[in-house]
XYZ file of C-alpha atoms in Angstrom:
143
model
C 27.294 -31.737 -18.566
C 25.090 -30.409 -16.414
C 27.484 -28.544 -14.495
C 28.713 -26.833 -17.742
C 24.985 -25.927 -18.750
C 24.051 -24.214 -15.159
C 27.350 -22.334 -15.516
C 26.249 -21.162 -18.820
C 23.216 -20.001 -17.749
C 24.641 -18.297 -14.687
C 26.988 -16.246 -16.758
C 23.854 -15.569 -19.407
C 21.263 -13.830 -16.909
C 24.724 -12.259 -14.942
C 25.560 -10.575 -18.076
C 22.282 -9.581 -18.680
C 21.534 -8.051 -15.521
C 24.674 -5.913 -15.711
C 23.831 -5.062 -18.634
C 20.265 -3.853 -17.974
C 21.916 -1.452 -15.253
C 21.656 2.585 -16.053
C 24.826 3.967 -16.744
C 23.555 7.782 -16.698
C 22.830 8.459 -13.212
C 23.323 12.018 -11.958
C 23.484 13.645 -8.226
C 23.108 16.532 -6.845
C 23.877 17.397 -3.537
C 21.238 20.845 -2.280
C 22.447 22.769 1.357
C 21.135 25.910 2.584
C 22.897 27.824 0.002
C 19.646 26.271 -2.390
C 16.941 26.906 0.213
C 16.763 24.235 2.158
C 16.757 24.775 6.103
C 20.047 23.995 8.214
C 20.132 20.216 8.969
C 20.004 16.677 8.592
C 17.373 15.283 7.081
C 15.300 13.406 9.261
C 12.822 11.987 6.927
C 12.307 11.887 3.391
C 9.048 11.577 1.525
C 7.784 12.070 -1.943
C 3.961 12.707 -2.666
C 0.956 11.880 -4.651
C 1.564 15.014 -6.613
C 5.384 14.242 -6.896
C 6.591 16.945 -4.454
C 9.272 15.545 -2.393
C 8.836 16.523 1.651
C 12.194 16.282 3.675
C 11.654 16.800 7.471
C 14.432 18.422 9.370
C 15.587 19.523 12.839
C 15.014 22.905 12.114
C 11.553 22.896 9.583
C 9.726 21.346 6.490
C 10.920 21.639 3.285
C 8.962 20.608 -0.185
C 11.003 20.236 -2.949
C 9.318 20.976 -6.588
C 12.393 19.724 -8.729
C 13.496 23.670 -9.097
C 13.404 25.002 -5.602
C 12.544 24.756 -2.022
C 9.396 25.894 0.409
C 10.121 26.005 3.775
C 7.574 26.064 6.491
C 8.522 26.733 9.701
C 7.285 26.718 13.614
C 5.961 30.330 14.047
C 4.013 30.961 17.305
C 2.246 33.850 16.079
C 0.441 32.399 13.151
C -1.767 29.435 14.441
C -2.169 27.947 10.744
C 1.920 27.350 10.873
C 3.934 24.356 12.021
C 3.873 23.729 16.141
C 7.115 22.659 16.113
C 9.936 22.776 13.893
C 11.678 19.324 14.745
C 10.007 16.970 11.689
C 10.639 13.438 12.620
C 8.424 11.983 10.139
C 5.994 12.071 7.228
C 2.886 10.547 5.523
C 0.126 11.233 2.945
C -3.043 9.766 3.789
C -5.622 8.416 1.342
C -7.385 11.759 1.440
C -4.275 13.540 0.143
C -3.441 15.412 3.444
C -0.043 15.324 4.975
C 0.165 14.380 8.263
C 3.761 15.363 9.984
C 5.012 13.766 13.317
C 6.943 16.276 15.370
C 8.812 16.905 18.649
C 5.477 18.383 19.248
C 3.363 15.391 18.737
C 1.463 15.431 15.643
C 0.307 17.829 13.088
C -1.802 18.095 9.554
C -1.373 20.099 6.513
C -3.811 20.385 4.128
C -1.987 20.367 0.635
C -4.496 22.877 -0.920
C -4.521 25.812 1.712
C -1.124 25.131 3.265
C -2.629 25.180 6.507
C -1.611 23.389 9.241
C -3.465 22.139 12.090
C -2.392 20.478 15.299
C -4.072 16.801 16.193
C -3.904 16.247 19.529
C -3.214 12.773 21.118
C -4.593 11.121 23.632
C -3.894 12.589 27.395
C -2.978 15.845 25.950
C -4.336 19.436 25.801
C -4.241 20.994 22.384
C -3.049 24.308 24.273
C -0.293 22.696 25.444
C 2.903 21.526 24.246
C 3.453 18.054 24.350
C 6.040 15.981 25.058
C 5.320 13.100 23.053
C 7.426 12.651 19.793
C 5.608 10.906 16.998
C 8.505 9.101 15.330
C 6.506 6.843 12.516
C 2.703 7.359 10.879
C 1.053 4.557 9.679
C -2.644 4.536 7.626
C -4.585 1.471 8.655
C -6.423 -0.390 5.910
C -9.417 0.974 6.761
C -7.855 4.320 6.042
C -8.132 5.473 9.747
């Protein structure tokens, strides 16, 4: 008897859960063709605000819902990206985004667009580095 009543309830909270599933889910696929910069993405990451960032080999893109931004490496501007290889992304407590590159790491503030290049230890902000920041983390303390 027992058997039979686990069984039951097996097929009961089965059938419910395939039930509860969304049956409208739609996909869109976005290339260059949209605005977004040549590439695979390399990392993926939506924001307080509910822009969604994707880092690529070849720039930063934010995504509105409608269209693309791109922000790219441009050594003549000092407010733009230092390097153009995004590897990874993260929104601090603050609301800043901070973007690790092949360059080593770099902030944006949301509100001015303006980036800003963080230097890590043993290097020279005037030079390039070579270390790759590959994850960002925000400690507890929000440091």
């Amino acid at each position: 008897m027992k058997i039979y009543l686990c069984s039951f309830w097996l097929c009961l909270i089965s059938f419910t859960c395939l039930v509860a599933q969304p049956t409208d889910i739609f996909m869109r696929h976005y290339s260059r063709i949209d605005g977004i910069t040549r590439g695979n993405a390399l990392s993926i990451f939506q924001d307080s605000r509910g822009f969604l960032w994707i880092g690529t080999h070849f720039g930063l893109n934010k995504f509105d819902g409608y269209r693309f931004t791109n922000y790219l490496a441009n050594p003549s501007n000092p407010n733009s990206l230092t390097n153009h290889d995004i590897n990874c992304l993260w929104e601090d407590s603050q609301q800043r985004l901070w973007i690790g590159n092949g360059a080593g790491l770099e902030l944006m503030d949301l509100k001015t667009e303006k980036f800003q290049f963080i230097p890590l230890d043993a290097q020279d902000s005037t030079t390039e580095s070579t270390i790759k920041v590959k994850k960002i983390l925000e400690r507890p303390d929000g440091k």
